[in-house]
Amino acid sequence: MRIGITCHPTAGGSGILATELGIALADRGHAIHFVTSESPFRLKDFHPNIFSHNVDAQTYPLFRHPPYSLALATKIADVAEEFDIQLWHAHYAIPHAACAILARDMLAPRNRFKLVTTLHGTDITLVGSDPSFFRITKFSMESSDAVTAVSNWLNQETQREFQLAKPVHTIYNFLDLKKFTNGGHERCQIAHDEEKIIMHISNFRPVKRVTDVVRVFKKILERVPAKLIMVGDGPERLSAAGVAKQLGVSDRIKYLGSYPDIERILPCADLVFQPSEHESFGLVPLEAMACEVPVLATASGGICEVVEDGMTGYLCEVGDIDAMAARAIEILTQPETAKAMGRRGRERVIRSFSQDAIVDQYEALYRNVLALPNPA
Ligand code: GMT
């Protein structure tokens, strides 16, 4: 198949998933054309079946905001026409699905592609449900040939919020189990032997509750010598550093910033901690589980479909600092329990979130969509 993909290229889960899906599809022989504002974060290596097209949004003194969405729609139409794209896959509804629809409408009927839109979470829960975007988000989903959501929770949220006149298919996120393993890490470079390593990975947006990470860490330190490794960057980074200073734990925290080769450092962790307000899925917990690292997270949204409470980690109520600290200490002081949790985590990923099985589901969906008649 000749497939176009649009995603946010920055270090967010939706862009990562879109990139990994594109690579996996290219490995299966499909021609993949990424159209993005810059080359996607995790698209690093040459692949003969992958083509990356960047959008140039012309600016002009009259514009307070350069109209990126119009430039994106134009680029999608250009690429679709030039490379005879059969199917476009928009990751994250806003603005990608709407831009693809506009592009499709601009094309001659013989060039019109089929459109699959994948919802990743905040495109529905935070942005799409805002009155300023509600109508276009609903329209974009209803005008797509198929809509997928990355968890049953997000699927239900979408139906509850938007009352769509069409089904949403749940297709879980996946990862490459060959890439994410429990081996090959350089633990000594991050912490001393007697210290436990707690890791948090995110884009440091308010929804991630990074200050909870620091507050819980402070309580952990009262019982267990440890280092906190903060991976990623974003608007809440300064708040986290501020709370750390207030609590007197700054010297126990390392901020690594944006780090694309997450699989190289994840296996160093004794615990991965993600206390989000909500997560539609939780790619980081999935990556941690694949590396046999126990996860402490919040029982919020789709994360409950990824982490099995008591089996592959623990789930606590959002904001319950004491409960989270108690669970963390339990994991960090019981190495055998932690090891068993890690092992069960990887087994769970193999069973339910393996790349081969999930990419099969996307391919099957693409085939069904391509078999749909073109509208008159
Ligand atoms: O979490 C973010 O802010 C990034 C966001 C994105 O779209 O890049 O992540 C969402 O998509 C990921 C991939 O499907 C999911 O694993 C995350 O749970 C989801 N984030 C939220 O729902 C907050």
Coordinates of C-alpha atoms and ligand atoms in Angstrom, one line a residue, residues 12-15 17 92 120-122 125 150 173 203 205 207-208 278-283, ligand 1:
G12 CA 4.9 12.9 22.6
G13 CA 3.3 9.5 22.6
S14 CA 1.2 10.0 19.6
G15 CA 4.1 11.0 17.4
L17 CA 3.4 5.6 18.0
Y92 CA -4.1 13.0 16.8
H120 CA -4.6 9.5 21.1
G121 CA -6.1 11.1 24.2
T122 CA -5.7 14.8 24.8
T125 CA -10.2 14.9 26.5
V150 CA -5.8 3.7 21.6
N173 CA -0.6 0.9 21.2
N203 CA 6.6 15.9 28.4
R205 CA 2.7 19.1 31.0
V207 CA -1.6 16.5 33.2
K208 CA 1.5 14.6 34.1
H278 CA -5.3 10.9 33.3
E279 CA -3.7 8.9 30.5
S280 CA -5.6 7.6 27.5
F281 CA -3.1 4.7 27.3
G282 CA 0.4 5.3 28.8
L283 CA 3.1 4.4 26.4
Ligands
GMT1 O1 0.6 12.7 27.0 C1 0.8 13.7 26.2 O2 0.6 14.8 26.5 C2 1.2 13.3 24.8 C3 0.1 12.7 24.1 C4 0.4 12.7 22.6 O3 -0.6 12.8 21.9 O4 1.5 12.7 22.2 O5 0.0 11.3 24.6 C5 -1.2 10.7 24.4 O6 -1.0 9.7 23.4 C6 -0.1 8.6 23.8 C7 0.0 7.7 22.6 O7 -1.2 7.1 22.2 C8 -0.8 7.9 25.0 O8 0.1 6.8 25.5 C9 -0.9 8.9 26.2 O9 -1.5 8.3 27.3 C10 -1.7 10.1 25.7 N1 -1.7 11.1 26.8 C11 -2.8 11.5 27.5 O10 -3.9 10.9 27.4 C12 -2.6 12.5 28.5

